[in-house]
mmCIF file of C-alpha atoms in Angstrom:
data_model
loop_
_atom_site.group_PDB
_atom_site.id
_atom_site.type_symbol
_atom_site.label_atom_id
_atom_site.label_comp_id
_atom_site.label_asym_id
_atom_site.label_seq_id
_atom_site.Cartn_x
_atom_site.Cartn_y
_atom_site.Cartn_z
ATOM 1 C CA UNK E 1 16.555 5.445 0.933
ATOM 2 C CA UNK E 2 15.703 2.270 1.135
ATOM 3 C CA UNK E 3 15.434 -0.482 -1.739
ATOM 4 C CA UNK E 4 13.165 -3.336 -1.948
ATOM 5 C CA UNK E 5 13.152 -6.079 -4.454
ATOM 6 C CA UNK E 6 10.805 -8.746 -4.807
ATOM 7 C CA UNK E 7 11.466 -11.761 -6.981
ATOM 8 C CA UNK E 8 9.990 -13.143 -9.601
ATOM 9 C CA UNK E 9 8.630 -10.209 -10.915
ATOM 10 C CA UNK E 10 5.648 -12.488 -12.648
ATOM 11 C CA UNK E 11 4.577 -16.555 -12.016
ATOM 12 C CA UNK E 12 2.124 -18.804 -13.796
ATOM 13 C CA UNK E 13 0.908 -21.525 -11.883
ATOM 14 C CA UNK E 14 -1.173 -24.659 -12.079
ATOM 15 C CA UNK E 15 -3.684 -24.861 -9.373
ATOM 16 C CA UNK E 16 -2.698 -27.101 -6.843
ATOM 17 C CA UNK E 17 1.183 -25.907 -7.175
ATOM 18 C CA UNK E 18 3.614 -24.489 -4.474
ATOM 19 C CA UNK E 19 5.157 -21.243 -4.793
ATOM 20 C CA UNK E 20 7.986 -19.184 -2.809
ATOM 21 C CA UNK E 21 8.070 -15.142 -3.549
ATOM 22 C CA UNK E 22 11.049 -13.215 -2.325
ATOM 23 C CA UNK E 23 11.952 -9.768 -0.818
ATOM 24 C CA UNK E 24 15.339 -7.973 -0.788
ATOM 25 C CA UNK E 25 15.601 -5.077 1.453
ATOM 26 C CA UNK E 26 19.078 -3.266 0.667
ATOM 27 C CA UNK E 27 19.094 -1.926 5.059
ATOM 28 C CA UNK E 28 18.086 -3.046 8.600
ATOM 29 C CA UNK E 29 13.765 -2.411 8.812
ATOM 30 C CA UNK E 30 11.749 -3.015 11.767
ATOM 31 C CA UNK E 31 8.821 -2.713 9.812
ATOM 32 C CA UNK E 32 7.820 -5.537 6.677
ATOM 33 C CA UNK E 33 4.396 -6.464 5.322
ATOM 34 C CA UNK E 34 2.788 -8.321 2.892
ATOM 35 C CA UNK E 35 -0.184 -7.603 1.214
ATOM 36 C CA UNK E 36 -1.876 -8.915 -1.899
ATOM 37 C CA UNK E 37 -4.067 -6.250 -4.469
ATOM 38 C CA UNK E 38 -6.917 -7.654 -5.605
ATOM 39 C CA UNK E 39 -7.982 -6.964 -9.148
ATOM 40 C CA UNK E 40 -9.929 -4.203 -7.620
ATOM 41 C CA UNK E 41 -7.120 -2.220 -6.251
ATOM 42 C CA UNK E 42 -7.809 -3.741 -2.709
ATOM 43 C CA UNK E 43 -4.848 -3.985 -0.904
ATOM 44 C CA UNK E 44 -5.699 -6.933 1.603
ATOM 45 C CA UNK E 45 -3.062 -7.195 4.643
ATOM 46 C CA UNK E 46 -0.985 -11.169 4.762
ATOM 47 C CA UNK E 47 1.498 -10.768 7.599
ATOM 48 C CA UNK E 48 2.792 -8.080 9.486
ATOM 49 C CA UNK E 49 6.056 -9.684 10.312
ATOM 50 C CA UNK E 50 9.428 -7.531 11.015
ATOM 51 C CA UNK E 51 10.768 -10.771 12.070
ATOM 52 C CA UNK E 52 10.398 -14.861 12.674
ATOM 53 C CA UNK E 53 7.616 -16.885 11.078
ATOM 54 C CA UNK E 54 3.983 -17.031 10.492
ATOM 55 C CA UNK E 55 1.375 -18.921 9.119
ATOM 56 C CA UNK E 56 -2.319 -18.260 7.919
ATOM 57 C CA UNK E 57 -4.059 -21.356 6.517
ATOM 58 C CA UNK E 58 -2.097 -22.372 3.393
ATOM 59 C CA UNK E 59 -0.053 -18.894 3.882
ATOM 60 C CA UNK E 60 3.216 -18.613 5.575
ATOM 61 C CA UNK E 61 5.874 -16.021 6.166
ATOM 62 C CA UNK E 62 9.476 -16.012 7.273
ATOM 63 C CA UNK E 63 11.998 -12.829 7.636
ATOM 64 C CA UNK E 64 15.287 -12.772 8.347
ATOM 65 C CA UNK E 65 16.201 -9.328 8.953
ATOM 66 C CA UNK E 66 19.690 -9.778 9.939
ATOM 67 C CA UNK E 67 20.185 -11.109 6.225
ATOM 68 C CA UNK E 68 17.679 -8.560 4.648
ATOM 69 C CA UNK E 69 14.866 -10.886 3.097
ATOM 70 C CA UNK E 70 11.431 -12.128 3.400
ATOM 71 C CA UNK E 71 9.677 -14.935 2.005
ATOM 72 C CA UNK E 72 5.865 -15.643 1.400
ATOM 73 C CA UNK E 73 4.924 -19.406 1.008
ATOM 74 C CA UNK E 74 1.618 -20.207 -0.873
ATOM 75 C CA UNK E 75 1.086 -23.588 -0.602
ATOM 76 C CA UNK E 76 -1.704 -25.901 -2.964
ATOM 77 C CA UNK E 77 -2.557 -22.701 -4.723
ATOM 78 C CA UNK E 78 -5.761 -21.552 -5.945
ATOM 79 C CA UNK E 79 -7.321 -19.296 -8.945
ATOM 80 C CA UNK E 80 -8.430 -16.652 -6.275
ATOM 81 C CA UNK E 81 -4.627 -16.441 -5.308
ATOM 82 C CA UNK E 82 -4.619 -14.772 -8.088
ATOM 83 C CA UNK E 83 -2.855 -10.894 -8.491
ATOM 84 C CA UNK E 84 -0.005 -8.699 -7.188
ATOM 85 C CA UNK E 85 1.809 -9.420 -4.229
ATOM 86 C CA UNK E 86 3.740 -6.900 -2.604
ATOM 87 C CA UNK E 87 6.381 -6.231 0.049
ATOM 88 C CA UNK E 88 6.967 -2.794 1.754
ATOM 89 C CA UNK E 89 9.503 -2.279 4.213
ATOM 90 C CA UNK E 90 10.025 1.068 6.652
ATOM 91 C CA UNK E 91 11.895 1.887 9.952
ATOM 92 C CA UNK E 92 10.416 3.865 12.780
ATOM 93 C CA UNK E 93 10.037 6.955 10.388
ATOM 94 C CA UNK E 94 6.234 5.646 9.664
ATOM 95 C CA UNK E 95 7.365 5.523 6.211
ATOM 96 C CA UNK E 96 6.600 2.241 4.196
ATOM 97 C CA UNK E 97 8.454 1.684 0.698
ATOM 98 C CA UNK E 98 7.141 -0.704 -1.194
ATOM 99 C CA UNK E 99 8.783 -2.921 -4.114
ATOM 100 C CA UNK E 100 7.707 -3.700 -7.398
ATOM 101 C CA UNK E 101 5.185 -6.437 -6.780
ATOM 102 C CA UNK E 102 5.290 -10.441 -7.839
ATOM 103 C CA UNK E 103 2.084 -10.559 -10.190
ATOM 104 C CA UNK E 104 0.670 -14.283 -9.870
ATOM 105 C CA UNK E 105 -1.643 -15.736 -12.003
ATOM 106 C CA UNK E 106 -3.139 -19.407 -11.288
ATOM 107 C CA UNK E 107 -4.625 -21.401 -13.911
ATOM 108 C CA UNK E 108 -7.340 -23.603 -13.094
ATOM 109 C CA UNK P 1 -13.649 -4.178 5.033
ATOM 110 C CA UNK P 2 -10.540 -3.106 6.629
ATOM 111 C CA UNK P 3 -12.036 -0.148 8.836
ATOM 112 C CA UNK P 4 -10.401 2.371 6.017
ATOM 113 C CA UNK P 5 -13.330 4.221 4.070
ATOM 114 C CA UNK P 6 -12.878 5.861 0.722
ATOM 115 C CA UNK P 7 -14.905 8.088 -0.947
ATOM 116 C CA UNK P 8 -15.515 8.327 -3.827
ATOM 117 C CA UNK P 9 -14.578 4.602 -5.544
ATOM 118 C CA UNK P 10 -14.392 6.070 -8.526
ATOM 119 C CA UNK P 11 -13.360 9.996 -10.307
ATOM 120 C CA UNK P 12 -13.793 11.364 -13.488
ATOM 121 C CA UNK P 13 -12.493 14.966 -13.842
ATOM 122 C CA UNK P 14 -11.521 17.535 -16.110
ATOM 123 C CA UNK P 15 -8.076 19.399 -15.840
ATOM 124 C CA UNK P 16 -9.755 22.360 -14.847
ATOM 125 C CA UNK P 17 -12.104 21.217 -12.079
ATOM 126 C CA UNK P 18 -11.683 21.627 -8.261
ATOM 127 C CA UNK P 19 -12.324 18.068 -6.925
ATOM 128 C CA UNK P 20 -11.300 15.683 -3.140
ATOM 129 C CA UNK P 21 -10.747 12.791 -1.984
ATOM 130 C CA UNK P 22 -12.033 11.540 1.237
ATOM 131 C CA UNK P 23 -10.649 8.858 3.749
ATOM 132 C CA UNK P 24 -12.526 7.846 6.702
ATOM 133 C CA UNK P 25 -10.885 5.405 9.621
ATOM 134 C CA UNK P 26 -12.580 3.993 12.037
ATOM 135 C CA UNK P 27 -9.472 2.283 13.954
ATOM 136 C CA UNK P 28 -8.362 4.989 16.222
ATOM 137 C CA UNK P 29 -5.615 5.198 14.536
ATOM 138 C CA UNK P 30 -3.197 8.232 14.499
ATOM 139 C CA UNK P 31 -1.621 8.273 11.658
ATOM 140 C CA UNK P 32 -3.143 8.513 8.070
ATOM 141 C CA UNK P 33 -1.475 8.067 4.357
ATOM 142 C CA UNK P 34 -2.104 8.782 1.197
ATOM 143 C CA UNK P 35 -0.193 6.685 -1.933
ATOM 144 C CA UNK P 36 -0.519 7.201 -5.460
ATOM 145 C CA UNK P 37 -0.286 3.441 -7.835
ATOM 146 C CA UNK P 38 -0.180 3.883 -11.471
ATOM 147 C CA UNK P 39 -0.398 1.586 -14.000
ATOM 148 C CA UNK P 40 2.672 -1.070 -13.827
ATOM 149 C CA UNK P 41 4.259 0.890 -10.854
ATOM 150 C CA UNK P 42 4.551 0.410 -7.312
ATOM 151 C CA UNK P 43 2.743 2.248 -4.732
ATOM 152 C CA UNK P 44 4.228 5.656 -4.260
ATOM 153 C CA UNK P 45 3.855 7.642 -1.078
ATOM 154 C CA UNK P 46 2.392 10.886 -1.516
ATOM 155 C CA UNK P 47 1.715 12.473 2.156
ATOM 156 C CA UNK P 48 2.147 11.106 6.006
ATOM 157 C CA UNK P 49 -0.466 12.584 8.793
ATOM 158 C CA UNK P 50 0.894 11.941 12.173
ATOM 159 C CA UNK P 51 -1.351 13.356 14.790
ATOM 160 C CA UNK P 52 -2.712 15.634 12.607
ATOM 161 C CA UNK P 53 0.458 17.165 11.138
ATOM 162 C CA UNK P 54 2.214 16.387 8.435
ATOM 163 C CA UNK P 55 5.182 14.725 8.708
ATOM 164 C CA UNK P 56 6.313 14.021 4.907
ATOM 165 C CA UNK P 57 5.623 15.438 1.373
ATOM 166 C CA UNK P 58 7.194 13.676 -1.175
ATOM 167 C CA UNK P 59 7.672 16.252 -3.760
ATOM 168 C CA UNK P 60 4.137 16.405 -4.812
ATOM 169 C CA UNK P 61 2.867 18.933 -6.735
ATOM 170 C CA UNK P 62 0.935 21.590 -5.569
ATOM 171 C CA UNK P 63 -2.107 20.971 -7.273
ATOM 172 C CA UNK P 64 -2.535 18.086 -4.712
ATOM 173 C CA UNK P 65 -3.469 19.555 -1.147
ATOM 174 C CA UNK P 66 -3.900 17.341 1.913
ATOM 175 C CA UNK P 67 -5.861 18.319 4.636
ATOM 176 C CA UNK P 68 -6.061 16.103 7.764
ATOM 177 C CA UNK P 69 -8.671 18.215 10.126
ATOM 178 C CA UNK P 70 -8.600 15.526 12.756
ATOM 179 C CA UNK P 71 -7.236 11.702 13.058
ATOM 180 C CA UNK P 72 -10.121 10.333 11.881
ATOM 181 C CA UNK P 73 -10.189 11.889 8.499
ATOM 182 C CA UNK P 74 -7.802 12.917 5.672
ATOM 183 C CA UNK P 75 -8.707 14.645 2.442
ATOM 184 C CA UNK P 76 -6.626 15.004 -1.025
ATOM 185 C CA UNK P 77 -7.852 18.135 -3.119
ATOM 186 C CA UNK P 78 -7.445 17.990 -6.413
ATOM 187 C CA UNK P 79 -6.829 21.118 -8.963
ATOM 188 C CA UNK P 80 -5.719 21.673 -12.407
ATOM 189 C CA UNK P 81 -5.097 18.208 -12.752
ATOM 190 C CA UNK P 82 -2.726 16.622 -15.353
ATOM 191 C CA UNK P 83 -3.473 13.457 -17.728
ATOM 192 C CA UNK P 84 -0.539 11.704 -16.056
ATOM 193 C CA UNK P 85 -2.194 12.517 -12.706
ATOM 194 C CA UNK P 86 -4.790 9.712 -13.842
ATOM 195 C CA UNK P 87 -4.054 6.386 -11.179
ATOM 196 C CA UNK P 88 -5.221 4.662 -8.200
ATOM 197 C CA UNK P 89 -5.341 6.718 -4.999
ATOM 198 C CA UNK P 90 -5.090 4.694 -1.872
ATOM 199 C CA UNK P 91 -5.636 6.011 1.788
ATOM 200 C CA UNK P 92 -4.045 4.194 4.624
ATOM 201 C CA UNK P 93 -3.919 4.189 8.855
ATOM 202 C CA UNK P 94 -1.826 3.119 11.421
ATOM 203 C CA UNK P 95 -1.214 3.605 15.048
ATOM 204 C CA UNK P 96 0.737 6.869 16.116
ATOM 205 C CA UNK P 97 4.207 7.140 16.379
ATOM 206 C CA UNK P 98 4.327 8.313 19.724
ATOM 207 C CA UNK P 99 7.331 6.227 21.722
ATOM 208 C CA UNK P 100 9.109 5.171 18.703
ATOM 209 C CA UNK P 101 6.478 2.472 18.304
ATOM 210 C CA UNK P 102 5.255 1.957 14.299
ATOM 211 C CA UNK P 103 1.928 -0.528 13.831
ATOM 212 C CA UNK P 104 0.332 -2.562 11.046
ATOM 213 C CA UNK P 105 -0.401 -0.276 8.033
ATOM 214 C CA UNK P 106 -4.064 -0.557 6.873
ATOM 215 C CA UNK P 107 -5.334 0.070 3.298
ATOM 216 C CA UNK P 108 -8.943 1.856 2.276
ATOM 217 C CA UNK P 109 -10.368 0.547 -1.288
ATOM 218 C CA UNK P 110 -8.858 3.151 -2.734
ATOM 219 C CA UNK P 111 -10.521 5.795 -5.312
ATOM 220 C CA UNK P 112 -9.605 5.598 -9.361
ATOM 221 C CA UNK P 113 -8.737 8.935 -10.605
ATOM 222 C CA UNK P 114 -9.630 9.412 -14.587
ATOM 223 C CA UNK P 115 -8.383 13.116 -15.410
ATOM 224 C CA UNK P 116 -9.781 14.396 -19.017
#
């Protein structure tokens, strides 16, 4: 089956900071989302985004899935960016496999 | 609120009681999930709905029965529960995949499952 990695696995930041999280997906998806858990479980959707770019206020997404990988931007960070961000891929089974999650924690 | 409904947010059971989950989406969506996220580990899929019938079981064990009556609504019964059964049970929806074509998956709040 498919494989996804997301890098880092953890990240401290400073409010105010910049960050770039990564996803590896080991074959060729039509399907790739991003969602961030709350510390309530809540899985809140970021981008639906197979392909290209997007952007959501200080959010931003690019994949490239002739080269396999994602990337979520989060730009002038905040404490409520806090949590786990994850990455799930699929194809047009329906099935979505998620990684491992990049747990972020921003310090005020 | 993401138009995914679950009931109820939280579970406390012993291993010898008969409970369910319940999942409510108000999308019109066709398609309905349930995943399984324990502590420090990624979401596991546990059962695909797709217009009513299920299309994937991954290897779960018996003493977890879906039921999907209609494409609104998906239950996960619960009997003779283990310890290790204890996580986070989230309930997702999508669009149908009728015509090869796969939508955004949606999340519900998810229940937490405490098993005694």
């Amino acid at each position: 089956g498919i494989q996804v990695e997301q890098s880092p696995p953890d990240l401290i930041l400073q409010e105010g900071a910049n960050s770039t999280l990564r996803c590896n997906f080991s074959d060729s998806v039509n399907n790739l989302q991003w969602f961030h858990q709350n510390p309530w479980g809540q899985l809140i959707n970021l981008f639906y985004i197979p392909s290209g770019t997007k952007q959501n206020g200080r959010l931003s997404a690019t994949t490239v899935a002739t080269e396999r990988y994602s990337l979520l931007y989060i730009s002038s960070s905040q404490t409520t960016d806090s949590g786990v961000y994850f990455c799930a891929v699929g194809r047009n089974t329906g099935k979505l496999i998620f990684g491992q999650g990049t747990t972020l924690q921003v310090k005020p | 609120e993401t138009g995914v409904t679950q009931t109820p947010r939280h579970l406390v059971m012993g291993m010898t009681n008969k409970k369910s989950l319940k999942c409510e989406q108000h999308l019109g969506h066709n398609a309905m999930y349930w995943y399984k996220q324990s502590a420090k580990k990624p979401l596991e899929l546990m059962f695909v709905y797709n217009f009513k019938e299920q299309t994937e079981n991954n290897s779960v064990p018996s003493r977890f029965s879906p039921e999907c009556p209609n494409s609104s609504h998906l239950f996960l019964h619960l009997h003779t529960l283990q310890p290790e059964d204890s996580a986070l049970y989230l309930c997702a929806s999508r669009t149908g995949l009728a015509g090869g074509q796969v939508g955004e998956l949606f999340f519900g709040e998810g229940s937490r499952l405490t098993v005694l």
